[in-house]
mmCIF file of C-alpha atoms in Angstrom:
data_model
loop_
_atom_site.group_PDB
_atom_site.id
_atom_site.type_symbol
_atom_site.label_atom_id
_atom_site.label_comp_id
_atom_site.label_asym_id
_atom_site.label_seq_id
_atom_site.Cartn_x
_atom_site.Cartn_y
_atom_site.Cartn_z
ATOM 1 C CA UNK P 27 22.637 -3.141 -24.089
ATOM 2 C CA UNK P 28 24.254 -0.847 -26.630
ATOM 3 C CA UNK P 29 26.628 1.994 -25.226
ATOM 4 C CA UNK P 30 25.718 5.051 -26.617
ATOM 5 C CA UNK P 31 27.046 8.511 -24.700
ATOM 6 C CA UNK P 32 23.579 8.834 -23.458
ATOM 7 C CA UNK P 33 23.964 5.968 -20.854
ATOM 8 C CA UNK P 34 27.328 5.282 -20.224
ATOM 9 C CA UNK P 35 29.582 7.436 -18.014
ATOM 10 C CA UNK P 36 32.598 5.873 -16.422
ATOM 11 C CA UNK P 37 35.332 6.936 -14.859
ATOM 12 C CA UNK P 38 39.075 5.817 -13.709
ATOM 13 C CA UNK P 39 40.030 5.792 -10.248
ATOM 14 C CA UNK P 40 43.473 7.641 -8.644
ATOM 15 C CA UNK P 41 42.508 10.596 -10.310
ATOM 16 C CA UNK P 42 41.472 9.364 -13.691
ATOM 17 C CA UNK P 43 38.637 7.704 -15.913
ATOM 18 C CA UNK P 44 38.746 6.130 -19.353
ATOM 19 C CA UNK P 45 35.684 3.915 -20.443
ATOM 20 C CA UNK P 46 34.013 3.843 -23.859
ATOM 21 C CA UNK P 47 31.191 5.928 -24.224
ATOM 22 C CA UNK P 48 30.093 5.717 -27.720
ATOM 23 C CA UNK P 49 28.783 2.683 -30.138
ATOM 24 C CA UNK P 50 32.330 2.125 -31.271
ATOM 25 C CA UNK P 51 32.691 -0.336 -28.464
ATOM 26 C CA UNK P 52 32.827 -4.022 -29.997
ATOM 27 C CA UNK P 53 30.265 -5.977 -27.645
ATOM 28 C CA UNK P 54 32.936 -8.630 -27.607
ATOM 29 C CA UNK P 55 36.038 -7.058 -26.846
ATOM 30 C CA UNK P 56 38.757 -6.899 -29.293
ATOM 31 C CA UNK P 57 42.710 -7.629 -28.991
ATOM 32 C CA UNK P 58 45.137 -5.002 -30.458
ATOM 33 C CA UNK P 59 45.690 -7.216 -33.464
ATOM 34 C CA UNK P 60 42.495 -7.348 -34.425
ATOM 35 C CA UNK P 61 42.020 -3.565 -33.899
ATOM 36 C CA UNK P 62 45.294 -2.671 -35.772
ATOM 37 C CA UNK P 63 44.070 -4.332 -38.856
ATOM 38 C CA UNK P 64 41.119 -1.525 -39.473
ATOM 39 C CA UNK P 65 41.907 1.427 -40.683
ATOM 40 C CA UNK P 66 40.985 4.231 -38.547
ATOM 41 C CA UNK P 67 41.239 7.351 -40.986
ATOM 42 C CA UNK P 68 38.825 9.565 -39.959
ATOM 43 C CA UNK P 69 37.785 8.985 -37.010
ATOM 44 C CA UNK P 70 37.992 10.549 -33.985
ATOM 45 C CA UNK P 71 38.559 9.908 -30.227
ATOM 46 C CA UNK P 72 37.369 12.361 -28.104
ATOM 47 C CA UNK P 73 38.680 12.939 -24.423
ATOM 48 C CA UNK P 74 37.686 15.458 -21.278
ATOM 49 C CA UNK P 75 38.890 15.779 -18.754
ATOM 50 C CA UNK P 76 40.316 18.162 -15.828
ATOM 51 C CA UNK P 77 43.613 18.829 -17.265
ATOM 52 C CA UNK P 78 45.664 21.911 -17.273
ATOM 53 C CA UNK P 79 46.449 23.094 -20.810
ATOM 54 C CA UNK P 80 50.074 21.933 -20.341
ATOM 55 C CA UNK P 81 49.232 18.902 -19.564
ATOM 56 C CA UNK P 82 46.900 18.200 -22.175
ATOM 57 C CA UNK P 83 49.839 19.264 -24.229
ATOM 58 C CA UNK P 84 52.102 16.851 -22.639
ATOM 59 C CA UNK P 85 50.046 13.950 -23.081
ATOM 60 C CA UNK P 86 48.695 14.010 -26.336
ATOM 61 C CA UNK P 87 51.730 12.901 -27.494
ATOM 62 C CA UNK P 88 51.347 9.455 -25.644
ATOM 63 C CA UNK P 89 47.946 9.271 -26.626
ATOM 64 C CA UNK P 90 48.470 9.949 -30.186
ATOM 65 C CA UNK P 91 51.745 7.272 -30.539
ATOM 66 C CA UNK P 92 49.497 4.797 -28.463
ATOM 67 C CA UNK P 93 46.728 5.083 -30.906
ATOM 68 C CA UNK P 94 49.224 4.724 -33.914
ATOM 69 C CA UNK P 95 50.546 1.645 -32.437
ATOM 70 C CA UNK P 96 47.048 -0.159 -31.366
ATOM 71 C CA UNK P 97 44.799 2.002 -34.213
ATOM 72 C CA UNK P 98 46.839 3.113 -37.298
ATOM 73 C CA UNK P 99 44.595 6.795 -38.179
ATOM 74 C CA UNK P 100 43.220 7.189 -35.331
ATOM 75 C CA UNK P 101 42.887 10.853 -34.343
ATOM 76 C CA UNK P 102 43.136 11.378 -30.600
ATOM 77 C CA UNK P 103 41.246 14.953 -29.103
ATOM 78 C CA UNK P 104 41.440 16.395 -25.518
ATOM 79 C CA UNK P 105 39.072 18.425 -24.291
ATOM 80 C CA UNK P 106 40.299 20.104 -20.840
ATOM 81 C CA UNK P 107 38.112 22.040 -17.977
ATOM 82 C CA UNK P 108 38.727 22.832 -14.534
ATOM 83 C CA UNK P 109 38.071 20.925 -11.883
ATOM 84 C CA UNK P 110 35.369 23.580 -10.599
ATOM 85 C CA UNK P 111 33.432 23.511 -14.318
ATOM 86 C CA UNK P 112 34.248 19.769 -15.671
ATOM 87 C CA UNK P 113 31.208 17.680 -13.493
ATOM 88 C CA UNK P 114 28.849 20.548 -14.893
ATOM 89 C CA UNK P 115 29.518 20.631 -18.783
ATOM 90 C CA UNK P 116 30.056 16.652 -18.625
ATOM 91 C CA UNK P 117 26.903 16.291 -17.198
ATOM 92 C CA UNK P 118 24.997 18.308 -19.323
ATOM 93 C CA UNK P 119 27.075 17.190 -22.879
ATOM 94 C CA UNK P 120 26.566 13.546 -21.370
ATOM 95 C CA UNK P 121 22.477 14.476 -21.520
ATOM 96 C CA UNK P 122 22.262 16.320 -24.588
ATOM 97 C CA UNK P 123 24.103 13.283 -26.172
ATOM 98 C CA UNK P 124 27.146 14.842 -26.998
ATOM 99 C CA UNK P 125 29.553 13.631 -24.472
ATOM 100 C CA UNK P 126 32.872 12.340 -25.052
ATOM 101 C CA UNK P 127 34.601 9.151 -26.067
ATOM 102 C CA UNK P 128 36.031 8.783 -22.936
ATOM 103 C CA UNK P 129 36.217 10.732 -19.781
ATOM 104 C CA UNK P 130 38.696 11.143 -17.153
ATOM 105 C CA UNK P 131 37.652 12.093 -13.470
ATOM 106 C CA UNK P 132 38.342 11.219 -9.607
ATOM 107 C CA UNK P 133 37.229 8.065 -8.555
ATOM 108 C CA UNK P 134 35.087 9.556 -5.411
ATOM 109 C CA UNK P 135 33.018 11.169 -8.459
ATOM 110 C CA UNK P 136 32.111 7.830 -10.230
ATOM 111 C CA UNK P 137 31.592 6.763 -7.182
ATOM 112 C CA UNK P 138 29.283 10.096 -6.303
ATOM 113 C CA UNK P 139 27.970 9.220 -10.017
ATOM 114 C CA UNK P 140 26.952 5.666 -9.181
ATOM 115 C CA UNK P 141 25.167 6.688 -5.880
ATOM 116 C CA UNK P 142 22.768 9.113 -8.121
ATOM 117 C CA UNK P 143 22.617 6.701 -10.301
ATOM 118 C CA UNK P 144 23.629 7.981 -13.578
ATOM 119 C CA UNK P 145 26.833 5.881 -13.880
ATOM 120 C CA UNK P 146 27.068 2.026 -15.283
ATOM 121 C CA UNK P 147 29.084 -0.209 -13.333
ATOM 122 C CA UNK P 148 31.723 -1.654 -16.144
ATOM 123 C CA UNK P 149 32.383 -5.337 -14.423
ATOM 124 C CA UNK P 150 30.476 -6.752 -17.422
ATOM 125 C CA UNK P 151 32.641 -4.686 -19.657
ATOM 126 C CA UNK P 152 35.594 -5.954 -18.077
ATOM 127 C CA UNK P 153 34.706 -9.420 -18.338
ATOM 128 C CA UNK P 154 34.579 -9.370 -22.050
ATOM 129 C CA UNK P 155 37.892 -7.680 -21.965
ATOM 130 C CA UNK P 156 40.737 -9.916 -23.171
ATOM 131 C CA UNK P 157 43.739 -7.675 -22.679
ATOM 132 C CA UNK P 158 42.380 -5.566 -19.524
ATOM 133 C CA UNK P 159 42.251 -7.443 -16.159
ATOM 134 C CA UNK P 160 42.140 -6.192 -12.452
ATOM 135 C CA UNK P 161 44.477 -8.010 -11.667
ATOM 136 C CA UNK P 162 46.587 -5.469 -13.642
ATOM 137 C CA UNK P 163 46.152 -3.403 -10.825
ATOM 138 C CA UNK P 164 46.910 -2.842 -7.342
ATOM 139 C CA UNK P 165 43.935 -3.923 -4.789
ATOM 140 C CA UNK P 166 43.230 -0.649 -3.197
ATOM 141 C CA UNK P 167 43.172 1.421 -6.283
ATOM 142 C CA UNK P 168 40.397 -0.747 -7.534
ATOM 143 C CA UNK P 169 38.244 -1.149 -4.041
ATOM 144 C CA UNK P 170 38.528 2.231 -4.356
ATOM 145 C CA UNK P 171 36.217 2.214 -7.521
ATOM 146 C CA UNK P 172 33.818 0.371 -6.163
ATOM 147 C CA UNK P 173 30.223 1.043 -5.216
ATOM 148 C CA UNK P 174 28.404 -1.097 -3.174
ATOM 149 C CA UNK P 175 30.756 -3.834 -3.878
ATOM 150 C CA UNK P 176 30.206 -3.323 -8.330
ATOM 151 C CA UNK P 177 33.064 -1.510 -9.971
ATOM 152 C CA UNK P 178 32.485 2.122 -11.956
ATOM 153 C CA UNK P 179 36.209 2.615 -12.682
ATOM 154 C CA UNK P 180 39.360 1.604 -14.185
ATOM 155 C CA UNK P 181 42.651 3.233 -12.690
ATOM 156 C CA UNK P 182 44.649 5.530 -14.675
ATOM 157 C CA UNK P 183 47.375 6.725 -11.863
ATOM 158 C CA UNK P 184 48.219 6.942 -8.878
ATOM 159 C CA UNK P 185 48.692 10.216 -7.466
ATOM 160 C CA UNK P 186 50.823 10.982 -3.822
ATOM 161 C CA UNK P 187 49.341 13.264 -1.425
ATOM 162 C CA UNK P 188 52.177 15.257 0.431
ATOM 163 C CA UNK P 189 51.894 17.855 3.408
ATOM 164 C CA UNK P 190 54.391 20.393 3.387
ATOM 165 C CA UNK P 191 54.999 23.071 5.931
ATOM 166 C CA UNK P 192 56.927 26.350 6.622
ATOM 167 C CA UNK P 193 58.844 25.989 9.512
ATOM 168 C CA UNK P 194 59.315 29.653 10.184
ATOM 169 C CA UNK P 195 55.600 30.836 10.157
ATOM 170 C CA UNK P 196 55.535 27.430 12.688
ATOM 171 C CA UNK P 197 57.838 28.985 15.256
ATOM 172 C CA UNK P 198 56.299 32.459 14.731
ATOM 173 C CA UNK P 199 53.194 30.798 15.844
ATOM 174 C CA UNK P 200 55.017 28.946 18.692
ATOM 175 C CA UNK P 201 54.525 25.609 17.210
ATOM 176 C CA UNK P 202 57.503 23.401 16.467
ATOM 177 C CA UNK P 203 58.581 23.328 13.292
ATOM 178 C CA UNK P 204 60.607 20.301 13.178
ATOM 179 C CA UNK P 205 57.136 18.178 13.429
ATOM 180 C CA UNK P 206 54.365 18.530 11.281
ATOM 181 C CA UNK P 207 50.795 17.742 12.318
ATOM 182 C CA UNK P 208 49.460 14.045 12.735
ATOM 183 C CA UNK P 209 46.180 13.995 12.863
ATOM 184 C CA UNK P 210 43.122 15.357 12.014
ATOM 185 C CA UNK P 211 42.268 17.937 14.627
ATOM 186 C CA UNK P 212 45.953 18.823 15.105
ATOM 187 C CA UNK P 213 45.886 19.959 11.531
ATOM 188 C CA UNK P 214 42.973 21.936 12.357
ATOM 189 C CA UNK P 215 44.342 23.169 15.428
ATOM 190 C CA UNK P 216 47.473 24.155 13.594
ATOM 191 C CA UNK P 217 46.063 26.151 10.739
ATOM 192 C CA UNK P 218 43.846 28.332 13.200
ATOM 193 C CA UNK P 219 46.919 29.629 15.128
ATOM 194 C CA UNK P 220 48.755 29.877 11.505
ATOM 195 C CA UNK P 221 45.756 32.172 9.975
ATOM 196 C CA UNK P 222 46.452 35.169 10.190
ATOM 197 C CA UNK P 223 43.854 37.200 8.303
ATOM 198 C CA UNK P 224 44.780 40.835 7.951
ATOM 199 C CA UNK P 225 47.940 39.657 6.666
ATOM 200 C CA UNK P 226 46.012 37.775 3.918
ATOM 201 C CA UNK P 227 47.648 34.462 5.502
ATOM 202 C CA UNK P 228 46.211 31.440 6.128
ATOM 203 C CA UNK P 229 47.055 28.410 8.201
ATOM 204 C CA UNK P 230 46.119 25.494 5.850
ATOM 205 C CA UNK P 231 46.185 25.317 1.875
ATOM 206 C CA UNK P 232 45.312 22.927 -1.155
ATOM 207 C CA UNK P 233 47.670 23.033 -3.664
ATOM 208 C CA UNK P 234 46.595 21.507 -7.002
ATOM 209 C CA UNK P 235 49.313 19.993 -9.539
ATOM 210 C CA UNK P 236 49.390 21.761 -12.993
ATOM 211 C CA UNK P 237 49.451 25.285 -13.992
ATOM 212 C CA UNK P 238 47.177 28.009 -12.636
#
């Protein structure tokens, strides 16, 4: 089955998702010799994803000196949204069959993307793959791309999830500050007695990497 944008959409797990999306794929699979020996003048590899601009910034640089050093020419673009917008111009660019190369998103979403439907699972990709294994990567990261036991993701990172608290709006509240919540429902139960709404305070908060 030829990839074209129109039905291919693939994402990484741990917060990432790189997976051809355009006819440049070689049905085969190719080894960086035999890529490095075309030249790539040219052409251009497109990437979205929900990156802040300073990170985009950041890692252009790798993905540029990567592509140098696997595809001499190659030009490398990043396209960066939100995380509240990206799903919704993907989509629709993915439809209109102007999608990009690649794509980068959250592994529950290819895994949201495979339950409607609208997302290839890549294990017969994979297979083809000479350089890229699984086995790269740790266990969980990839069970955590699957769907109904196919894959529909490759990891990019891992991310760590950390809970931080301030111990003196803790003891204002009466809780103890020197322990933070360990479940659940005492997380819940904390951030009610924490909120404090005419103050424009609240008990619990998601704080997302990058700049605002």
């Amino acid at each position: 089955m030829p990839l074209t944008r129109r039905t291919v959409l693939a994402a990484l797990s741990a917060g990432a998702a790189l997976l051809p999306a355009c006819g440049a794929q070689q049905s085969g699979g190719s080894t960086a010799q035999e890529v490095s020996k075309k030249n790539w003048s040219g052409t251009t590899m497109a990437l979205w994803g929900s990156y802040g601009a300073a990170e985009r910034d950041a890692l252009i640089k790798f993905y540029d000196r990567f592509a140098q050093e696997v595809a001499p020419g190659l030009k490398t673009e990043v396209q960066v949204y939100s995380n509240a917008e990206f799903m919704t111009k993907l989509t629709a660019a993915l439809a209109g069959g102007t999608g990009p190369d690649f794509t980068r998103f959250k592994e529950y979403q290819a895994i949201d993307t495979a339950a409607r439907k609208s997302t290839l699972a890549v294990d017969g990709l994979l297979s083809r793959e000479r350089s890229l294994k699984t086995t790269d990567f740790t266990q969980q990261s990839i069970d955590g791309s699957k769907y109904k036991d196919k894959l529909y993701g490759i990891p990019h990172h891992h991310q760590f999830v950390m809970l931080g608290w301030n111990k003196e709006l803790f003891k204002q509240a009466g809780l103890n500050a020197d322990k933070a919540p360990e479940t659940v429902d005492e997380l819940r139960s904390h951030a009610k007695r924490l909120t404090v709404a005419d103050k424009g305070q609240w008990g619990f908060r998601q704080y997302e990497f990058g700049p605002p």
